[in-house]
PDB file of C-alpha atoms in Angstrom:
ATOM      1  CA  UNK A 766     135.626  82.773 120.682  1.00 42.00           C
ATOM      2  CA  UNK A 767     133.445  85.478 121.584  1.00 48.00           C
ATOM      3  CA  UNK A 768     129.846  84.444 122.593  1.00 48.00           C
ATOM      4  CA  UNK A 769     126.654  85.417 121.014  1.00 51.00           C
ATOM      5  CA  UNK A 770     124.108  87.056 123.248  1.00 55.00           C
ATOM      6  CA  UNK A 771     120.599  86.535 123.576  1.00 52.00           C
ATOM      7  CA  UNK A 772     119.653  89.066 120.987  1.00 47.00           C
ATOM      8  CA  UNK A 773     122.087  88.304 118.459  1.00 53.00           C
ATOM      9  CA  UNK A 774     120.585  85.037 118.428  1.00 51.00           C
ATOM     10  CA  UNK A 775     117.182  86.272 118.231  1.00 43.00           C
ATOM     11  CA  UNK A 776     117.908  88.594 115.147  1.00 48.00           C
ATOM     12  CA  UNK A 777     119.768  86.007 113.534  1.00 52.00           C
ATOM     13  CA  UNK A 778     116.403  83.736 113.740  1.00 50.00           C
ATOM     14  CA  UNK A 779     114.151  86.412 112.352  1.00 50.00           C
ATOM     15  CA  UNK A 780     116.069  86.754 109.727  1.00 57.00           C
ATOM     16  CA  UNK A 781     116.359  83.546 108.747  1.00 59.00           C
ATOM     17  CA  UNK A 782     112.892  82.996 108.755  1.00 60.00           C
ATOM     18  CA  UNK A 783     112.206  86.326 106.594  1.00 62.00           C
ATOM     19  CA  UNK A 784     114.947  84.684 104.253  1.00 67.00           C
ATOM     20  CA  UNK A 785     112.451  81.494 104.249  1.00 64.00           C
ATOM     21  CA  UNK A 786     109.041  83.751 104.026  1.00 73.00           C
ATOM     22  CA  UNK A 787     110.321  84.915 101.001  1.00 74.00           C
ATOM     23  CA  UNK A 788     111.682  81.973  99.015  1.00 82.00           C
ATOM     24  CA  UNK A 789     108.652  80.360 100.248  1.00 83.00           C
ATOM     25  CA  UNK A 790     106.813  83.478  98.344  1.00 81.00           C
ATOM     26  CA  UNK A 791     108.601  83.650  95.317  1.00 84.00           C
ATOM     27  CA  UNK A 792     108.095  79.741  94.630  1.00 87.00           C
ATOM     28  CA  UNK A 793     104.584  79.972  94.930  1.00 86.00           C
ATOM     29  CA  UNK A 794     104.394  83.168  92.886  1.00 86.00           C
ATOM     30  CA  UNK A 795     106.493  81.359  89.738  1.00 89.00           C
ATOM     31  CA  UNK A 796     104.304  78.099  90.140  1.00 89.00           C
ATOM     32  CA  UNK A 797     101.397  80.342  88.770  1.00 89.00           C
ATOM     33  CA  UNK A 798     101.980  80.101  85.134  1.00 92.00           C
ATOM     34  CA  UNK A 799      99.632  83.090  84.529  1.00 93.00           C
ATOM     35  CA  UNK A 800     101.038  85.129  87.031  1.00 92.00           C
ATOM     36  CA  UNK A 801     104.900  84.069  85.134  1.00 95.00           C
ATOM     37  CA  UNK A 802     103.159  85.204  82.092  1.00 95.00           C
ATOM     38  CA  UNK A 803     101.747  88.957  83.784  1.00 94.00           C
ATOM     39  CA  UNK A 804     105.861  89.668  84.867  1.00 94.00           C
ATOM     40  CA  UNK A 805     107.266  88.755  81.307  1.00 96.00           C
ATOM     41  CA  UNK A 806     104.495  91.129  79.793  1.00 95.00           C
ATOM     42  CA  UNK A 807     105.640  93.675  82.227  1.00 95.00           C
ATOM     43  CA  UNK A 808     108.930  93.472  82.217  1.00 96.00           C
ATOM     44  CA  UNK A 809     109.229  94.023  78.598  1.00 95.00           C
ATOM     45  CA  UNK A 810     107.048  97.308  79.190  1.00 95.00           C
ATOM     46  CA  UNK A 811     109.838  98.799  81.339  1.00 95.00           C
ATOM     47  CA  UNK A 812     112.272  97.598  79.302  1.00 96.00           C
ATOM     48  CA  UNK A 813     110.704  99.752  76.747  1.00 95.00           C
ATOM     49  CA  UNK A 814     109.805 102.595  79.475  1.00 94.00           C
ATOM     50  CA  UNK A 815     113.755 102.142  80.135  1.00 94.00           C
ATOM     51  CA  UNK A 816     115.460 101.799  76.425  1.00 94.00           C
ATOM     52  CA  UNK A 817     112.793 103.642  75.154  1.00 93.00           C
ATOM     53  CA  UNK A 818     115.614 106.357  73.404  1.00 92.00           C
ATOM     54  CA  UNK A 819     117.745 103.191  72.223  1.00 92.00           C
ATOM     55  CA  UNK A 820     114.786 101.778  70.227  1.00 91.00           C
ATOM     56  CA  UNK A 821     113.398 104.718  68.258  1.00 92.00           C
ATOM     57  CA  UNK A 822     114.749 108.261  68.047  1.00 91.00           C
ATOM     58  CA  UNK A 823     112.385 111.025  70.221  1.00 90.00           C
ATOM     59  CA  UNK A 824     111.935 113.218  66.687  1.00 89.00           C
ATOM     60  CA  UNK A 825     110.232 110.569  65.255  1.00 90.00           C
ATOM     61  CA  UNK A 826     107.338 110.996  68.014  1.00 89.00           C
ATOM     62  CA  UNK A 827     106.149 114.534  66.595  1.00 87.00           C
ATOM     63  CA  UNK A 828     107.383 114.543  62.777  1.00 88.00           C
ATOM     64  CA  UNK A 829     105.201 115.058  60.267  1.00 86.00           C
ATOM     65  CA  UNK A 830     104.929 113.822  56.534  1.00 85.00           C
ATOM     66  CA  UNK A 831     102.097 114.653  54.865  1.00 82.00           C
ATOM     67  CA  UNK A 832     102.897 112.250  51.520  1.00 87.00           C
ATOM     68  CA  UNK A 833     103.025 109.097  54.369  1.00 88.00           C
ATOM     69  CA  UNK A 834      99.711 109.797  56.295  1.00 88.00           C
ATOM     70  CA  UNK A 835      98.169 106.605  56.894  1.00 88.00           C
ATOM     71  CA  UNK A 836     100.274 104.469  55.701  1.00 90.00           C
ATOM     72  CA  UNK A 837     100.437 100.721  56.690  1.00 89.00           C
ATOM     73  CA  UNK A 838     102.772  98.477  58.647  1.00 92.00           C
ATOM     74  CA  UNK A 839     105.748  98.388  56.562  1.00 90.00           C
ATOM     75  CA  UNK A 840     109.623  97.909  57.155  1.00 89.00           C
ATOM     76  CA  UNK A 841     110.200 101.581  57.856  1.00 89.00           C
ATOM     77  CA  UNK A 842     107.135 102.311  60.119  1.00 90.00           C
ATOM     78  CA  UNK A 843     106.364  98.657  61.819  1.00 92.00           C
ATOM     79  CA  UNK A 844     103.003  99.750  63.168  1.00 93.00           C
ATOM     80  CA  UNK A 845     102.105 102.142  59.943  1.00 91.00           C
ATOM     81  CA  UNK A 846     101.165 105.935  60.284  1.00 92.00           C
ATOM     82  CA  UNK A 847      98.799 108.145  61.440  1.00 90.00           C
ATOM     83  CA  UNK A 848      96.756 111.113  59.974  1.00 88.00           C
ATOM     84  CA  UNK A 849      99.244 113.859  60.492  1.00 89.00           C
ATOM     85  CA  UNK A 850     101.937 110.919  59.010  1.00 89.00           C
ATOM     86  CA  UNK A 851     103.603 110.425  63.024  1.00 92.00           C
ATOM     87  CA  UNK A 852     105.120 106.880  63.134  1.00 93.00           C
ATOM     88  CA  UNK A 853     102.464 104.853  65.500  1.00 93.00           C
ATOM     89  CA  UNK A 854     105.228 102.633  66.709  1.00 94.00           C
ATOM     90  CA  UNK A 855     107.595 105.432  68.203  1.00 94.00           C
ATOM     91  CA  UNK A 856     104.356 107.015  69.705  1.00 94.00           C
ATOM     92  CA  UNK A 857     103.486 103.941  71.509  1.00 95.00           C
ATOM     93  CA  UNK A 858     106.859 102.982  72.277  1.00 95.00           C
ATOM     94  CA  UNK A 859     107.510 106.846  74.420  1.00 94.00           C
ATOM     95  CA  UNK A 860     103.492 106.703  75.167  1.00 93.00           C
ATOM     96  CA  UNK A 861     104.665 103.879  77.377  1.00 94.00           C
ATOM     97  CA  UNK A 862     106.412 106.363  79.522  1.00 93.00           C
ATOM     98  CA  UNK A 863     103.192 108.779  79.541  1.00 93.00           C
ATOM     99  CA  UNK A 864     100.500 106.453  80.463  1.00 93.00           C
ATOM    100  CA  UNK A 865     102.515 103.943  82.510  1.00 94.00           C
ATOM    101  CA  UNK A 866     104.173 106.711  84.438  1.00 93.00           C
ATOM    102  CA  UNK A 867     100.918 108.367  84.983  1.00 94.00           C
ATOM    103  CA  UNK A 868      99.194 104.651  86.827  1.00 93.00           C
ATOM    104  CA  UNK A 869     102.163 104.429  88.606  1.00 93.00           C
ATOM    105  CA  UNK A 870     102.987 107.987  89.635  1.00 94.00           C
ATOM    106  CA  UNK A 871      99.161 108.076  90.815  1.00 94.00           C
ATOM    107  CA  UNK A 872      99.555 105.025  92.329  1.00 94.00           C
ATOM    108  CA  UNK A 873     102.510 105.647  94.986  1.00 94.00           C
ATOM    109  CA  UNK A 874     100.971 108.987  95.722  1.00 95.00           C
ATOM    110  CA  UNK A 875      97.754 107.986  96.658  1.00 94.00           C
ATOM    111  CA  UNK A 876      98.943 104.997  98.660  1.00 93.00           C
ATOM    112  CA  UNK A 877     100.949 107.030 100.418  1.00 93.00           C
ATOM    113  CA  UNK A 878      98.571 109.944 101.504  1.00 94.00           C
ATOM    114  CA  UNK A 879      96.243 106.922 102.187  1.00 92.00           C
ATOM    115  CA  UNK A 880      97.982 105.218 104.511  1.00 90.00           C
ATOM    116  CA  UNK A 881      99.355 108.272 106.447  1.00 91.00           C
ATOM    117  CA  UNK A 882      95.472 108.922 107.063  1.00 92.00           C
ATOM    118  CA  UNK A 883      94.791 105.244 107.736  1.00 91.00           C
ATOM    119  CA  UNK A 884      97.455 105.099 110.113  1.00 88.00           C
ATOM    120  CA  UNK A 885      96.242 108.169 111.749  1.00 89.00           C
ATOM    121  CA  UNK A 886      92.347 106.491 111.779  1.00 89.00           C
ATOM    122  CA  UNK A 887      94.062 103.604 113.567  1.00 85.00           C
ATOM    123  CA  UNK A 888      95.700 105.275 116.696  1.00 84.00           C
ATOM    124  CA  UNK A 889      93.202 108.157 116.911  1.00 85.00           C
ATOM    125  CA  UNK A 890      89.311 107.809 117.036  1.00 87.00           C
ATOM    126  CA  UNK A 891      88.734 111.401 117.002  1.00 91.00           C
ATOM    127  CA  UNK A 892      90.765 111.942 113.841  1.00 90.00           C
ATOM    128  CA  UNK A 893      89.366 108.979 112.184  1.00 90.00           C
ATOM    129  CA  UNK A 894      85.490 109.785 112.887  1.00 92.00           C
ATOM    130  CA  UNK A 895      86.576 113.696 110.994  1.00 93.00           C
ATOM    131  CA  UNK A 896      88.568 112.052 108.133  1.00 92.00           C
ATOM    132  CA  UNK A 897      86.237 109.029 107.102  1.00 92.00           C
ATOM    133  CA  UNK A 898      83.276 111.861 107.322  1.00 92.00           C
ATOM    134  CA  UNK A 899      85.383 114.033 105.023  1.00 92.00           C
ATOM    135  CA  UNK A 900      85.938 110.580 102.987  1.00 92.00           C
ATOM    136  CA  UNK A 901      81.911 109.704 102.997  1.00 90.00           C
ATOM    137  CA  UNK A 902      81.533 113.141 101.465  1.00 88.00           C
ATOM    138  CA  UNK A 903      84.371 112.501  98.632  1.00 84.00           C
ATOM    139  CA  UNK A 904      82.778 109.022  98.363  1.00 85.00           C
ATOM    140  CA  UNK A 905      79.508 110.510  97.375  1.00 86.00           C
ATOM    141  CA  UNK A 906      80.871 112.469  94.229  1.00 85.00           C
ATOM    142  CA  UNK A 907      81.151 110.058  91.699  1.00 86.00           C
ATOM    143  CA  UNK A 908      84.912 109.811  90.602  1.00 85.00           C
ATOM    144  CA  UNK A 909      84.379 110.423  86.922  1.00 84.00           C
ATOM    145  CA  UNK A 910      82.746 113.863  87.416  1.00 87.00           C
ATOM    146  CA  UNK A 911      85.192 114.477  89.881  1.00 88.00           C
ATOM    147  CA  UNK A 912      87.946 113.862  87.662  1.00 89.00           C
ATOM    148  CA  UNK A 913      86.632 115.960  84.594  1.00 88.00           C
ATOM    149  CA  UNK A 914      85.797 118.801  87.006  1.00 89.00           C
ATOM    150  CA  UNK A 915      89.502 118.802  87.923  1.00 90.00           C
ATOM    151  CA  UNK A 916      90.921 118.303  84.991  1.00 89.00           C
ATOM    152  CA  UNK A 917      89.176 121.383  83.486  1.00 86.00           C
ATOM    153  CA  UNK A 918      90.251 123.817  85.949  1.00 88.00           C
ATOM    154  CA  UNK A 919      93.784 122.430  85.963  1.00 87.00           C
ATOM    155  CA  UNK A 920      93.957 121.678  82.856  1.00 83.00           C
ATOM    156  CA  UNK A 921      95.221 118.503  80.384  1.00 79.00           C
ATOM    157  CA  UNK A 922      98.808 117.617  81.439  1.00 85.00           C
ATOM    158  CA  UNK A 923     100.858 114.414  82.998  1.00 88.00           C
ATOM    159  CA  UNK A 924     101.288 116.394  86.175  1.00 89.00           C
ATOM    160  CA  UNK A 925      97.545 117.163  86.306  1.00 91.00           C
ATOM    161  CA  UNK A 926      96.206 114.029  85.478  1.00 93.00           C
ATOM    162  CA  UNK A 927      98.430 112.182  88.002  1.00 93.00           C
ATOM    163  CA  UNK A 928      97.220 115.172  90.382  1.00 93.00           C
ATOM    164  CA  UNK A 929      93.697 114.285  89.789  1.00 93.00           C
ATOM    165  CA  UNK A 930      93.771 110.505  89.965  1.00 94.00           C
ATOM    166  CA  UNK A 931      95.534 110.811  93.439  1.00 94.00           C
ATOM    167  CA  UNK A 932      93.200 112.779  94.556  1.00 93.00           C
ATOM    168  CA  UNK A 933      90.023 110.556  93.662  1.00 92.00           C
ATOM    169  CA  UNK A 934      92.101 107.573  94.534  1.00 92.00           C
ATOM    170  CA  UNK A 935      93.140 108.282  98.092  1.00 93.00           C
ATOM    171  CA  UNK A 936      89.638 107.718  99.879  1.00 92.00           C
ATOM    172  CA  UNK A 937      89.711 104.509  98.555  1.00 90.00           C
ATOM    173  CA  UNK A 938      93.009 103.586  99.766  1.00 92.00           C
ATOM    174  CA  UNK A 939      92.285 105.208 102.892  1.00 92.00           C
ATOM    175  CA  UNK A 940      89.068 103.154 103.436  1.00 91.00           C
ATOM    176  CA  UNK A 941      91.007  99.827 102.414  1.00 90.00           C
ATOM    177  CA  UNK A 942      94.267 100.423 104.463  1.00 90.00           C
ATOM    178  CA  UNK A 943      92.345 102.198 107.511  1.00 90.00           C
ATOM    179  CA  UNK A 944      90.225  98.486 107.712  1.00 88.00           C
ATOM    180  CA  UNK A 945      93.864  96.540 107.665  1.00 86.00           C
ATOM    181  CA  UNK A 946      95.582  98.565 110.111  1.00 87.00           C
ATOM    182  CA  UNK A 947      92.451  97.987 112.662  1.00 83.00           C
ATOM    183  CA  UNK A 948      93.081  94.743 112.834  1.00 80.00           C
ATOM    184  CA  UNK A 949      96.688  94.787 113.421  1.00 80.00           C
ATOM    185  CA  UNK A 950      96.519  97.187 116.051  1.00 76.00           C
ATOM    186  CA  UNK A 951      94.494  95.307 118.022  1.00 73.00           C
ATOM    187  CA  UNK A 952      97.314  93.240 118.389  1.00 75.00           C
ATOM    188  CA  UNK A 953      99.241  92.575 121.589  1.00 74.00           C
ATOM    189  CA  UNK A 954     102.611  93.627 120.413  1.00 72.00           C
ATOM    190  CA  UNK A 955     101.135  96.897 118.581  1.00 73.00           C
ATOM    191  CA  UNK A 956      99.483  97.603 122.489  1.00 73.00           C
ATOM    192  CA  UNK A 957     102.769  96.665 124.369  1.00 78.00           C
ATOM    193  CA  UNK A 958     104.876  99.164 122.125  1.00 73.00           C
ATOM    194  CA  UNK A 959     102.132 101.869 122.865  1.00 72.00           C
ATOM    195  CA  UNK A 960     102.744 101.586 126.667  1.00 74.00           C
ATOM    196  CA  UNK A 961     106.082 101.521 126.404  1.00 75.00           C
ATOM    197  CA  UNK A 962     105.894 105.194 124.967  1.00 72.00           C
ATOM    198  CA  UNK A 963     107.340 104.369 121.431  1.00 73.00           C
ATOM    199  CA  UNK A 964     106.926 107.219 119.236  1.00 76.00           C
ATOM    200  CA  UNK A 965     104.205 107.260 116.680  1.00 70.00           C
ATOM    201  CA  UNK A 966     106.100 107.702 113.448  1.00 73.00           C
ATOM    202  CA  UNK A 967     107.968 104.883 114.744  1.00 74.00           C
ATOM    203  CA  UNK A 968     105.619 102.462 116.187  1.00 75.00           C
ATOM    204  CA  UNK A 969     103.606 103.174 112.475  1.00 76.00           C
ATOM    205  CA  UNK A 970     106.816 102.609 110.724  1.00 72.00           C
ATOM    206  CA  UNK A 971     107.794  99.750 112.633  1.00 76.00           C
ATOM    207  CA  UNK A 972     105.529  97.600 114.259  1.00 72.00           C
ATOM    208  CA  UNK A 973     102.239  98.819 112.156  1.00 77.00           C
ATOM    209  CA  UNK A 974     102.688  99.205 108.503  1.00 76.00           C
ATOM    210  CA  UNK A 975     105.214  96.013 108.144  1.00 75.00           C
ATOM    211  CA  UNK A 976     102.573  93.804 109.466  1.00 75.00           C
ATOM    212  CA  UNK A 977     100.256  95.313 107.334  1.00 78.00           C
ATOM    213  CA  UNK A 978     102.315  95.428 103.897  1.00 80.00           C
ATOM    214  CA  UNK A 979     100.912  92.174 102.137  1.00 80.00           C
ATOM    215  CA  UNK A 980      97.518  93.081 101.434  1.00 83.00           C
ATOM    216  CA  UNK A 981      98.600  97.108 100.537  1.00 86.00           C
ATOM    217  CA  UNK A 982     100.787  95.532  98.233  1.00 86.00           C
ATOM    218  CA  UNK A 983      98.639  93.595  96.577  1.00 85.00           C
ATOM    219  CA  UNK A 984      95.833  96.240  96.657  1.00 87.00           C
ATOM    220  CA  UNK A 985      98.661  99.074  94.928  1.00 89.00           C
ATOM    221  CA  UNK A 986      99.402  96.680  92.208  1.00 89.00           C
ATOM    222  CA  UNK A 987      95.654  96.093  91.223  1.00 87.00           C
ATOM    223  CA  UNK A 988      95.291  99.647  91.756  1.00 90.00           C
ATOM    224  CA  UNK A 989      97.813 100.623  89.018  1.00 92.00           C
ATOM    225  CA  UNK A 990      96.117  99.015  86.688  1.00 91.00           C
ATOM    226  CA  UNK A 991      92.711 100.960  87.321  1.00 91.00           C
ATOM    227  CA  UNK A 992      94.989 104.163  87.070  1.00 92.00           C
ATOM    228  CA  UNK A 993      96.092 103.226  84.054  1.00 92.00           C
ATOM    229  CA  UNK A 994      92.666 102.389  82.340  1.00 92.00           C
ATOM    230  CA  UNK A 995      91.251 105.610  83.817  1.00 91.00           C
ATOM    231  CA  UNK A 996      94.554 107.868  82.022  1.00 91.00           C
ATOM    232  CA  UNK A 997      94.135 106.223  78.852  1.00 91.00           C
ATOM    233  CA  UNK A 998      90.003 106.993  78.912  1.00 90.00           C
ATOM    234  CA  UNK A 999      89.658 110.156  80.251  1.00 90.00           C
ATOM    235  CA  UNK A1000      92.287 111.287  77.839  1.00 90.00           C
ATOM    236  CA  UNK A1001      90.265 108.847  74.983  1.00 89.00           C
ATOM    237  CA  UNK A1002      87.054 111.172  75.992  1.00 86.00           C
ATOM    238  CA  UNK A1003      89.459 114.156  75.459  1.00 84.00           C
ATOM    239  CA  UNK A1004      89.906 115.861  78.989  1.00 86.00           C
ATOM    240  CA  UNK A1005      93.203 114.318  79.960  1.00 83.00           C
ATOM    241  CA  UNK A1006      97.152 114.600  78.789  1.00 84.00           C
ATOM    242  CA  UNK A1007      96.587 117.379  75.994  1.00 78.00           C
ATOM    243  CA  UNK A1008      98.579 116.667  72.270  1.00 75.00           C
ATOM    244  CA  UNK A1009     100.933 116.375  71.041  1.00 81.00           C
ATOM    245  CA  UNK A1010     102.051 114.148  74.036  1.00 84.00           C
ATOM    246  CA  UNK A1011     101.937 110.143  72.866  1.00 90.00           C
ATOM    247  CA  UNK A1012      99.482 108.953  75.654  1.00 91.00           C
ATOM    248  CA  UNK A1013      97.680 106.163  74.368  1.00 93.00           C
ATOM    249  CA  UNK A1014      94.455 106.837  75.140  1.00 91.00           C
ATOM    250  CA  UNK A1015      94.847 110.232  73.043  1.00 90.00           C
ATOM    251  CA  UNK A1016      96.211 108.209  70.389  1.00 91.00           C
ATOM    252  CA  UNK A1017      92.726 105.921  70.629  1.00 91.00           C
ATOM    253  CA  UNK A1018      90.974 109.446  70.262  1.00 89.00           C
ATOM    254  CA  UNK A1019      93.005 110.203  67.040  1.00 87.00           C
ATOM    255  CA  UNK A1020      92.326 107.521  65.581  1.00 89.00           C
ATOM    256  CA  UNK A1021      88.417 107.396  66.109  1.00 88.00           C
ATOM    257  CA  UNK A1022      88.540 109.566  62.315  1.00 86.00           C
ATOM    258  CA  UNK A1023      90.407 107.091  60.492  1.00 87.00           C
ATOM    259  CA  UNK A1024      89.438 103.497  61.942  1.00 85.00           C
ATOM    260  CA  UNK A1025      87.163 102.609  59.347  1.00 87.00           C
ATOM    261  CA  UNK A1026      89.577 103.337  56.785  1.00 89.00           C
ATOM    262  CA  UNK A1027      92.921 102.417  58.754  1.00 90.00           C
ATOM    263  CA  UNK A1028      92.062 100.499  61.831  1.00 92.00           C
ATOM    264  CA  UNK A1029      95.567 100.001  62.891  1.00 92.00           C
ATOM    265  CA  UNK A1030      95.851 103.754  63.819  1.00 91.00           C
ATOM    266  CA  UNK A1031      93.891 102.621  66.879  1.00 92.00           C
ATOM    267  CA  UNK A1032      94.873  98.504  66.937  1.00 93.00           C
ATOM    268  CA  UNK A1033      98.114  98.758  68.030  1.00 94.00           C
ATOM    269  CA  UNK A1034      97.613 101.951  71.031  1.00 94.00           C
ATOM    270  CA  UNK A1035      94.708  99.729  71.840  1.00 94.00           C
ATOM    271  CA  UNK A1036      96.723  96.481  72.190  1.00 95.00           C
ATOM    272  CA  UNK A1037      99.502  98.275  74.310  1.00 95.00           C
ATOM    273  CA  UNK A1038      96.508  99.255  76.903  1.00 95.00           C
ATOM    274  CA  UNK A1039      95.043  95.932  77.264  1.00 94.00           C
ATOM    275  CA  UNK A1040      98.625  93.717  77.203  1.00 95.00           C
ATOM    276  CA  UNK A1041      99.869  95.901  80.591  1.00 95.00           C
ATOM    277  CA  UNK A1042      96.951  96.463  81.990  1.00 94.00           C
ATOM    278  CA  UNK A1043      96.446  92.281  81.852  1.00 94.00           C
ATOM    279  CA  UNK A1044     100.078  92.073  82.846  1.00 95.00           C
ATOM    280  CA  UNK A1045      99.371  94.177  85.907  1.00 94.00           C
ATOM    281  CA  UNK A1046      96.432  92.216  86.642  1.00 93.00           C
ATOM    282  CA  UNK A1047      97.930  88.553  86.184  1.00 93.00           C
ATOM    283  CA  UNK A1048     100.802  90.017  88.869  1.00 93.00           C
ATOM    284  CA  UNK A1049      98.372  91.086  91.221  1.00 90.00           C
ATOM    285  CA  UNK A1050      96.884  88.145  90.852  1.00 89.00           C
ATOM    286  CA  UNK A1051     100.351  86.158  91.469  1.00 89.00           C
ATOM    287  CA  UNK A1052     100.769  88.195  94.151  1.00 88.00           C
ATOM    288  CA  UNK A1053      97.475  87.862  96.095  1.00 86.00           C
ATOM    289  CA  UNK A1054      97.985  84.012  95.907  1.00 84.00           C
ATOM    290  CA  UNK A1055     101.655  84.088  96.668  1.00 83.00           C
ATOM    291  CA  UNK A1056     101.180  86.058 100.277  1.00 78.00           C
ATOM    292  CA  UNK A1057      98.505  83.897 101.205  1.00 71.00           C
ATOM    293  CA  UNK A1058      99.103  80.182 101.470  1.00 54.00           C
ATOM    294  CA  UNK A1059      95.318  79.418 102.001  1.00 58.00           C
ATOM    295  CA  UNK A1060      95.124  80.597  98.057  1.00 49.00           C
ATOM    296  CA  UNK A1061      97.067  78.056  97.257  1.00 46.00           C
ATOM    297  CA  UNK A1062      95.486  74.880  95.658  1.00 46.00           C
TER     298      UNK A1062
END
């Protein structure tokens, strides 16, 4: 029987207890009832981002019918019509795609440039002094201007509107990820892999970042959420994803025309916002308390 080494043994242990971390994680995240509730909401949102074809036919999101304008829930439109006669429920079912995509597209690019530049604040005091002064200046513009004055030069799109809230999201990542990665490498594993000469990409990759990932994570999801919110109003306001496209903040604006007289033009858009962005909220939630056993009660 051929003997284990030394470090065969020592990988099998860490992985073991990365197996145990994480069953220990996932059985505090499902003991939070709320945070249960936040996944089920969410998962039947990408089930619908997913099967979004299977449920309702694409034509339905742009036809027209002027005799059906308006019209209330009924069998053959389940969340009634709007003023042009577009079925509501096909709109919100493929604006799920639009407005979701957009907080999560925004999302993983911003956390992304942010912790490059984080990482690069952590290992290198000259580059961090220029990029949190180029941050302070970005901080002092306030991020709805910001985001208008983009959008009008750019112009109403998806790409553009997941363009701009990247852009006025990274400082914020930056800031939050640059003030985790301090304090991990300060540790004494992060300063022995330095004098050793391990590359940067690698020591960042490796020994930085992983022991760093809890908190991101739990800042991204909350984050998505914000980006989502922010989508849906700018384009409420009218500066953001340009019609005919079935974001549901443009729906909201739509609708402001008709509410009196047929509310649910803007009940049911305005109940797909609020369900995911509580769902994404409730995980984040879950998730804060799940990574950090002090939470726990």
């Amino acid at each position: 029987m051929r003997r284990r080494n030394g470090k065969d043994i020592y990988d099998n242990a860490a992985q073991g207890r990365q197996v145990h971390l994480f069953r220990e994680v996932v059985k505090r995240y499902f003991h939070n009832k709320a945070a249960v509730l936040g996944l089920i909401i969410f998962t039947v949102v990408l089930f619908v981002i997913i099967f979004a074809n299977v449920l309702v036919p694409h034509s339905l999101v742009t036809a027209t019918s002027v005799r059906q304008k308006l019209q209330g829930p009924s069998a053959l439109h389940p969340f009634g019509t709007d003023d042009l006669g577009r079925d509501i429920f096909a709109r919100v079912i493929y604006g799920t795609r639009v407005t979701v995509g957009i907080g999560v597209g925004s999302t993983l690019l911003a956390l992304i440039v942010g912790a490059i530049l984080a990482s690069i604040c952590a290992l290198n005091k000259q580059a961090d002094f220029v990029i949190m002064r180029i941050i302070d200046i970005g901080n002092s513009i306030p991020y709805l201007l910001l985001a208008m004055m983009l959008l009008a030069i750019l112009g109403g799109s998806v790409g553009n509107m997941i363009l701009t809230l990247t852009i006025i999201s990274i400082p914020g990542f930056t800031t939050r990820i640059r003030a985790v990665l301090f304090g991990v490498v300060e540790q004494d594993y992060v300063k022995a892999a330095r004098l050793s000469g391990t590359p940067t990409a690698k020591l960042v990759l490796r020994h930085i970042l992983p022991n760093a990932i809890d908190p991101i994570i739990v800042d991204a999801t909350m984050s998505i959420s914000s980006m989502l919110l922010s989508a849906a109003g700018l384009s409420f306001i009218g500066i953001g994803v340009s019609p005919p496209s079935p974001e549901w903040g443009a729906m909201l604006n739509y609708a402001q025309k008709t509410f009196r007289t047929a509310p649910h033009t803007a009940l049911f858009p305005g109940i797909a916002i609020a369900l995911t962005a509580l769902a994404i909220n409730l995980i984040g939630d879950g998730l804060r308390d799940a990574l950090d056993p002090k939470a726990i009660k």
